Amino acid sequence: MESINIRTDLAIEAREMVQEGTKKEVPGVIVDVEKKGDIKITRVKIEKEVGQKAMGKPIGNYITLEIPQIREKEQEFKEDLAQELAKELDAMVHRKINKDATTLVVGLGNWNITPDALGPKVISKLMVTRHLLKNIPDMVDEEITPVCAISPGVLGITGIETSEIIKGIVEKANPDLVIAIDALASRRMERVNTTIQITDTGINPGSGVGNKRKALDKDTLGIPVIAIGVPTVVDATTLANDTIDLMLDAMIKEATQGKEFYNMLKEINREEKYMLIRQILHPYVGDLMVTPKEVDLIMDDISLAVANGINIALHPGIGLEDVNRYVN
């Protein structure tokens, strides 16, 4: 029984892997990078089939916010992060639906396992308003839009496929948009708990740990699906691979350029190295996943930033003070 629901889906990592082999930009893919203070925003748009094949991801938009050392930042930075996330999400949401549409927010993952509890933690901090607008519309601010939310758990807890639960809710509640939040497994150590990705291509729960779950996307649900993901774990192969990469980079700096040893180090195929490490380690550690020891505190910070970003994006004119008053 699967008790964890983590997937791998960072578009910037897919692009980096392709570039490692070709040393060129990926055809059919447009990339825009912007720096806002300590937040780096990378917008990747896969617009042609050639880009889809190269990246191994559907045609669509992928926005990544990189936020290194979030635990060391002040509260003001975390509020700025929520605002930036809201801006990116707002642009994506309102390309899909009108401002009065109903949104279903889905918190994927297992609330009993900290690095997989991102989705349920976000749901606990959301402004859910559909019931208010339905029952007491005259008492609700005009800036509030109908939002409902669910944390469906994982197959190992419920015995029901997540996609079946969500599809049933969509058919009954009839939302215009689904926003799904999930944990990711990263292929880079430095991106664990420091990256937030938004995409309008939907989501494949559990793919990061080898669980074959049905996709949540427009094809399966009949409505647009926006996914928000945060890398919360890396596997043992990534840890070993990144450690060896750091060692190789240090050796290259010390080696004499043009010499045989230098050329040998430069010619090492890093993707082949990754696959070799995986083959060697897998019989001993299997699908071992690793997360930082302070993951509890980090998850609290990131889940609040993601929740506030969603709250601000879905309720125009509502500020963080209003959100905090409603939620707390």
Short mmCIF file of C-alpha atoms in Angstrom, two decimals:
data_model
loop_
_atom_site.label_atom_id
_atom_site.label_comp_id
_atom_site.label_asym_id
_atom_site.label_seq_id
_atom_site.Cartn_x
_atom_site.Cartn_y
_atom_site.Cartn_z
CA MET A 1 0.00 0.00 0.00
CA GLU A 2 1.35 3.43 -0.94
CA SER A 3 1.46 5.79 2.02
CA ILE A 4 3.41 8.59 0.36
CA ASN A 5 2.39 10.61 -2.66
CA ILE A 6 5.47 12.52 -3.86
CA ARG A 7 6.13 13.23 -7.53
CA THR A 8 8.98 14.59 -9.65
CA ASP A 9 7.99 17.48 -11.90
CA LEU A 10 10.39 20.45 -11.91
CA ALA A 11 10.52 21.89 -15.42
CA ILE A 12 13.76 23.78 -14.75
CA GLU A 13 15.43 20.49 -13.83
CA ALA A 14 14.16 18.82 -17.00
CA ARG A 15 15.55 21.74 -19.01
CA GLU A 16 18.91 21.54 -17.23
CA MET A 17 19.16 17.82 -17.93
CA VAL A 18 18.52 18.36 -21.64
CA GLN A 19 21.04 21.22 -21.76
CA GLU A 20 23.72 19.11 -20.07
CA GLY A 21 23.69 16.86 -23.10
CA THR A 22 23.33 19.46 -25.87
CA LYS A 23 24.80 22.65 -24.29
CA LYS A 24 22.07 24.53 -26.19
CA GLU A 25 18.64 25.94 -25.44
CA VAL A 26 15.81 23.46 -25.91
CA PRO A 27 13.94 23.97 -29.21
CA GLY A 28 10.24 24.74 -28.87
CA VAL A 29 10.77 26.09 -25.35
CA ILE A 30 10.76 29.76 -24.29
CA VAL A 31 12.51 30.71 -21.05
CA ASP A 32 12.29 33.97 -19.13
CA VAL A 33 14.22 34.62 -15.90
CA GLU A 34 13.48 37.49 -13.52
CA LYS A 35 15.03 38.42 -10.16
CA LYS A 36 12.89 40.13 -7.54
CA GLY A 37 15.02 40.72 -4.47
CA ASP A 38 16.00 37.32 -3.12
CA ILE A 39 13.35 35.56 -5.22
CA LYS A 40 14.37 34.19 -8.63
CA ILE A 41 11.44 33.54 -10.99
CA THR A 42 11.94 31.27 -14.01
CA ARG A 43 9.09 31.03 -16.52
CA VAL A 44 9.32 28.10 -18.92
CA LYS A 45 6.79 27.84 -21.75
CA ILE A 46 6.73 24.63 -23.78
CA GLU A 47 4.91 25.69 -26.92
CA LYS A 48 5.78 23.09 -29.55
CA GLU A 49 5.82 19.30 -29.77
CA VAL A 50 9.59 19.27 -30.27
CA GLY A 51 9.96 20.96 -26.89
CA GLN A 52 7.47 18.56 -25.32
CA LYS A 53 9.47 15.56 -26.55
CA ALA A 54 12.81 17.01 -25.44
CA MET A 55 11.58 17.99 -21.97
CA GLY A 56 9.34 14.99 -21.41
CA LYS A 57 6.56 17.30 -20.23
CA PRO A 58 3.25 18.47 -21.75
CA ILE A 59 2.88 21.70 -23.69
CA GLY A 60 2.08 24.46 -21.22
CA ASN A 61 3.45 26.99 -18.74
CA TYR A 62 5.83 26.21 -15.85
CA ILE A 63 6.73 28.94 -13.36
CA THR A 64 9.38 28.32 -10.71
CA LEU A 65 10.10 30.56 -7.73
CA GLU A 66 13.48 29.84 -6.12
CA ILE A 67 13.69 30.91 -2.47
CA PRO A 68 16.99 29.81 -0.91
CA GLN A 69 17.26 29.61 2.91
CA ILE A 70 13.64 30.47 3.65
CA ARG A 71 14.07 29.55 7.32
CA GLU A 72 16.66 32.30 7.72
CA LYS A 73 14.42 34.99 6.23
CA GLU A 74 12.35 37.51 8.17
CA GLN A 75 8.54 37.52 8.20
CA GLU A 76 8.50 40.41 5.71
CA PHE A 77 10.29 38.24 3.12
CA LYS A 78 7.77 35.41 3.60
CA GLU A 79 4.94 37.87 3.02
CA ASP A 80 6.70 39.16 -0.12
CA LEU A 81 7.01 35.56 -1.31
CA ALA A 82 3.26 35.05 -0.88
CA GLN A 83 2.61 38.24 -2.86
CA GLU A 84 4.90 37.17 -5.73
CA LEU A 85 3.35 33.71 -5.79
CA ALA A 86 -0.09 35.32 -5.88
CA LYS A 87 0.87 37.48 -8.89
CA GLU A 88 2.12 34.49 -10.89
CA LEU A 89 -0.86 32.34 -9.89
CA ASP A 90 -3.34 35.14 -10.59
CA ALA A 91 -2.06 35.52 -14.16
CA MET A 92 -2.33 31.77 -14.71
CA VAL A 93 -5.74 31.40 -13.04
CA HIS A 94 -7.39 34.23 -14.92
CA ARG A 95 -6.13 32.97 -18.26
CA LYS A 96 -8.26 29.89 -17.49
CA ILE A 97 -11.45 31.18 -15.82
CA ASN A 98 -13.41 34.36 -15.04
CA LYS A 99 -13.14 36.10 -11.68
CA ASP A 100 -16.48 34.79 -10.34
CA ALA A 101 -15.72 31.13 -11.00
CA THR A 102 -15.64 28.46 -8.28
CA THR A 103 -12.24 26.98 -7.43
CA LEU A 104 -11.62 23.59 -5.82
CA VAL A 105 -8.26 23.46 -4.03
CA VAL A 106 -6.91 19.93 -3.49
CA GLY A 107 -4.21 19.23 -0.91
CA LEU A 108 -2.55 16.02 -2.07
CA GLY A 109 -0.36 13.93 0.20
CA ASN A 110 -0.23 12.06 3.49
CA TRP A 111 -0.74 14.28 6.54
CA ASN A 112 1.00 11.64 8.71
CA ILE A 113 4.37 12.02 6.90
CA THR A 114 5.87 15.49 7.28
CA PRO A 115 7.60 15.91 3.88
CA ASP A 116 4.43 14.65 2.17
CA ALA A 117 2.06 16.82 4.21
CA LEU A 118 2.43 20.02 2.17
CA GLY A 119 -1.01 19.71 0.55
CA PRO A 120 -3.00 19.09 3.76
CA LYS A 121 -1.05 21.86 5.57
CA VAL A 122 -1.92 24.36 2.82
CA ILE A 123 -5.60 23.39 2.97
CA SER A 124 -5.67 24.08 6.73
CA LYS A 125 -4.64 27.71 6.06
CA LEU A 126 -7.01 28.49 3.16
CA MET A 127 -9.94 30.89 3.02
CA VAL A 128 -12.75 28.48 2.09
CA THR A 129 -15.80 30.53 1.13
CA ARG A 130 -18.14 28.56 -1.14
CA HIS A 131 -20.46 27.69 1.74
CA LEU A 132 -20.61 31.33 2.88
CA LEU A 133 -21.50 32.66 -0.56
CA LYS A 134 -24.12 29.94 -0.91
CA ASN A 135 -25.80 30.38 2.47
CA ILE A 136 -25.18 34.01 3.58
CA PRO A 137 -24.20 35.93 0.42
CA ASP A 138 -25.34 39.31 1.80
CA MET A 139 -22.83 39.07 4.65
CA VAL A 140 -19.82 38.33 2.47
CA ASP A 141 -17.48 40.94 0.98
CA GLU A 142 -17.86 41.50 -2.76
CA GLU A 143 -14.16 40.74 -3.25
CA ILE A 144 -14.60 37.15 -2.04
CA THR A 145 -14.90 34.39 -4.65
CA PRO A 146 -16.24 30.86 -4.07
CA VAL A 147 -13.46 28.52 -2.93
CA CYS A 148 -13.83 24.97 -1.61
CA ALA A 149 -11.09 22.58 -0.51
CA ILE A 150 -10.32 18.93 0.22
CA SER A 151 -7.42 16.83 1.51
CA PRO A 152 -8.28 13.40 0.08
CA GLY A 153 -5.39 11.46 1.67
CA VAL A 154 -3.53 8.72 -0.18
CA LEU A 155 -4.45 5.28 -1.45
CA GLY A 156 -2.82 3.55 1.52
CA ILE A 157 -5.15 5.41 3.91
CA THR A 158 -8.40 5.60 1.96
CA GLY A 159 -8.27 2.55 -0.31
CA ILE A 160 -9.56 4.84 -3.07
CA GLU A 161 -7.61 6.32 -5.95
CA THR A 162 -7.11 10.05 -5.42
CA SER A 163 -8.25 10.74 -8.97
CA GLU A 164 -11.54 8.92 -8.27
CA ILE A 165 -12.19 11.03 -5.17
CA ILE A 166 -11.43 14.29 -6.95
CA LYS A 167 -13.48 13.35 -10.00
CA GLY A 168 -16.48 12.56 -7.78
CA ILE A 169 -16.16 15.93 -6.01
CA VAL A 170 -15.81 17.78 -9.32
CA GLU A 171 -18.97 16.13 -10.65
CA LYS A 172 -20.91 17.02 -7.49
CA ALA A 173 -19.54 20.47 -6.59
CA ASN A 174 -19.13 21.57 -10.23
CA PRO A 175 -16.09 23.87 -9.84
CA ASP A 176 -14.63 25.76 -12.80
CA LEU A 177 -10.99 25.17 -11.82
CA VAL A 178 -8.90 22.81 -9.70
CA ILE A 179 -5.71 23.90 -7.96
CA ALA A 180 -3.74 20.88 -6.72
CA ILE A 181 -0.88 21.18 -4.22
CA ASP A 182 1.64 18.36 -3.91
CA ALA A 183 5.14 17.55 -2.67
CA LEU A 184 7.91 16.91 -5.21
CA ALA A 185 11.08 14.83 -5.29
CA SER A 186 13.96 16.93 -6.62
CA ARG A 187 16.94 15.97 -8.78
CA ARG A 188 19.02 18.72 -7.14
CA MET A 189 19.87 18.86 -3.41
CA GLU A 190 19.88 22.65 -3.31
CA ARG A 191 16.26 22.85 -4.47
CA VAL A 192 14.78 20.87 -1.58
CA ASN A 193 12.37 23.13 0.35
CA THR A 194 13.66 26.17 -1.57
CA THR A 195 11.57 26.01 -4.74
CA ILE A 196 7.89 26.47 -5.62
CA GLN A 197 6.59 25.48 -9.05
CA ILE A 198 3.27 26.39 -10.67
CA THR A 199 2.06 24.76 -13.87
CA ASP A 200 -1.16 24.73 -15.87
CA THR A 201 -0.62 21.21 -17.21
CA GLY A 202 -2.07 19.25 -14.27
CA ILE A 203 -0.40 16.74 -12.00
CA ASN A 204 0.65 13.09 -11.68
CA PRO A 205 0.51 12.24 -7.94
CA GLY A 206 3.07 9.78 -6.61
CA SER A 207 5.37 9.73 -9.64
CA GLY A 208 8.37 10.90 -7.61
CA VAL A 209 8.47 7.69 -5.55
CA GLY A 210 7.53 5.27 -8.31
CA ASN A 211 3.80 5.09 -7.56
CA LYS A 212 1.73 4.95 -10.74
CA ARG A 213 -1.28 7.15 -9.95
CA LYS A 214 -3.78 8.49 -12.47
CA ALA A 215 -3.21 12.05 -13.64
CA LEU A 216 -5.26 15.01 -12.49
CA ASP A 217 -5.60 17.22 -15.55
CA LYS A 218 -8.15 18.68 -17.94
CA ASP A 219 -8.46 15.40 -19.82
CA THR A 220 -9.43 13.41 -16.70
CA LEU A 221 -11.49 16.06 -14.86
CA GLY A 222 -12.94 18.08 -17.75
CA ILE A 223 -11.82 21.43 -16.27
CA PRO A 224 -8.46 23.24 -16.07
CA VAL A 225 -6.04 21.99 -13.41
CA ILE A 226 -3.24 24.15 -12.02
CA ALA A 227 -0.60 22.35 -9.96
CA ILE A 228 1.60 23.86 -7.24
CA GLY A 229 4.53 21.78 -6.05
CA VAL A 230 7.43 22.10 -3.62
CA PRO A 231 10.41 19.69 -3.61
CA THR A 232 10.58 18.29 -0.07
CA VAL A 233 12.85 15.24 -0.56
CA VAL A 234 15.72 13.90 -2.65
CA ASP A 235 16.55 10.25 -3.20
CA ALA A 236 19.82 8.59 -2.18
CA THR A 237 21.01 8.55 -5.78
CA THR A 238 20.70 12.33 -6.01
CA LEU A 239 22.62 12.81 -2.76
CA ALA A 240 25.48 10.60 -3.96
CA ASN A 241 25.43 12.08 -7.46
CA ASP A 242 25.49 15.70 -6.27
CA THR A 243 28.28 14.92 -3.81
CA ILE A 244 30.40 13.41 -6.59
CA ASP A 245 29.59 16.40 -8.85
CA LEU A 246 30.86 18.79 -6.17
CA MET A 247 34.02 16.72 -5.86
CA LEU A 248 34.51 16.67 -9.65
CA ASP A 249 34.01 20.43 -9.90
CA ALA A 250 36.60 20.99 -7.16
CA MET A 251 39.07 18.68 -8.91
CA ILE A 252 38.53 20.44 -12.25
CA LYS A 253 39.37 23.78 -10.63
CA GLU A 254 42.61 22.36 -9.27
CA ALA A 255 43.61 20.45 -12.43
CA THR A 256 45.76 22.02 -15.13
CA GLN A 257 43.66 23.01 -18.13
CA GLY A 258 44.46 21.01 -21.26
CA LYS A 259 46.16 18.17 -19.41
CA GLU A 260 44.95 14.57 -19.75
CA PHE A 261 43.49 14.43 -16.21
CA TYR A 262 41.62 17.71 -16.75
CA ASN A 263 40.20 16.52 -20.08
CA MET A 264 39.11 13.21 -18.52
CA LEU A 265 37.19 15.02 -15.77
CA LYS A 266 35.51 17.40 -18.25
CA GLU A 267 34.41 14.54 -20.51
CA ILE A 268 32.54 12.60 -17.81
CA ASN A 269 28.90 12.22 -18.86
CA ARG A 270 26.98 13.34 -15.78
CA GLU A 271 23.67 11.78 -16.80
CA GLU A 272 25.32 8.40 -17.40
CA LYS A 273 27.06 8.80 -14.03
CA TYR A 274 23.70 9.38 -12.35
CA MET A 275 22.22 6.21 -13.88
CA LEU A 276 25.29 4.18 -12.87
CA ILE A 277 25.05 5.39 -9.26
CA ARG A 278 21.35 4.51 -9.24
CA GLN A 279 22.06 0.97 -10.46
CA ILE A 280 24.74 0.48 -7.79
CA LEU A 281 22.76 1.91 -4.86
CA HIS A 282 19.26 0.60 -5.56
CA PRO A 283 19.87 -3.02 -4.40
CA TYR A 284 21.12 -1.68 -1.04
CA VAL A 285 18.81 1.25 -0.22
CA GLY A 286 15.89 0.87 -2.65
CA ASP A 287 13.87 4.08 -3.09
CA LEU A 288 15.40 5.78 -0.05
CA MET A 289 14.17 9.37 0.34
CA VAL A 290 15.94 12.01 2.43
CA THR A 291 14.72 15.34 3.82
CA PRO A 292 16.38 18.00 6.06
CA LYS A 293 16.06 17.53 9.83
CA GLU A 294 14.25 20.89 10.25
CA VAL A 295 11.57 19.87 7.74
CA ASP A 296 8.74 20.46 10.26
CA LEU A 297 9.55 24.15 10.59
CA ILE A 298 10.25 24.59 6.89
CA MET A 299 6.93 22.99 5.95
CA ASP A 300 5.08 25.39 8.25
CA ASP A 301 6.71 28.38 6.55
CA ILE A 302 6.29 27.18 2.97
CA SER A 303 2.74 25.91 3.43
CA LEU A 304 1.73 29.30 4.87
CA ALA A 305 3.36 31.15 1.96
CA VAL A 306 1.64 28.89 -0.59
CA ALA A 307 -1.73 29.17 1.18
CA ASN A 308 -1.49 32.96 1.38
CA GLY A 309 -0.46 33.14 -2.27
CA ILE A 310 -3.58 31.17 -3.22
CA ASN A 311 -5.78 33.24 -0.89
CA ILE A 312 -4.60 36.54 -2.36
CA ALA A 313 -4.84 35.31 -5.96
CA LEU A 314 -8.37 33.90 -5.62
CA HIS A 315 -9.82 36.78 -3.60
CA PRO A 316 -9.03 40.06 -5.40
CA GLY A 317 -8.75 43.05 -3.11
CA ILE A 318 -8.19 40.94 0.01
CA GLY A 319 -4.85 41.62 1.73
CA LEU A 320 -2.73 39.50 4.03
CA GLU A 321 -4.18 41.19 7.12
CA ASP A 322 -7.70 40.17 6.06
CA VAL A 323 -6.52 36.65 5.30
CA ASN A 324 -4.81 36.27 8.68
CA ARG A 325 -7.91 37.58 10.46
CA TYR A 326 -10.13 35.08 8.62
CA VAL A 327 -7.87 32.03 8.99
CA ASN A 328 -6.62 32.67 12.53
#
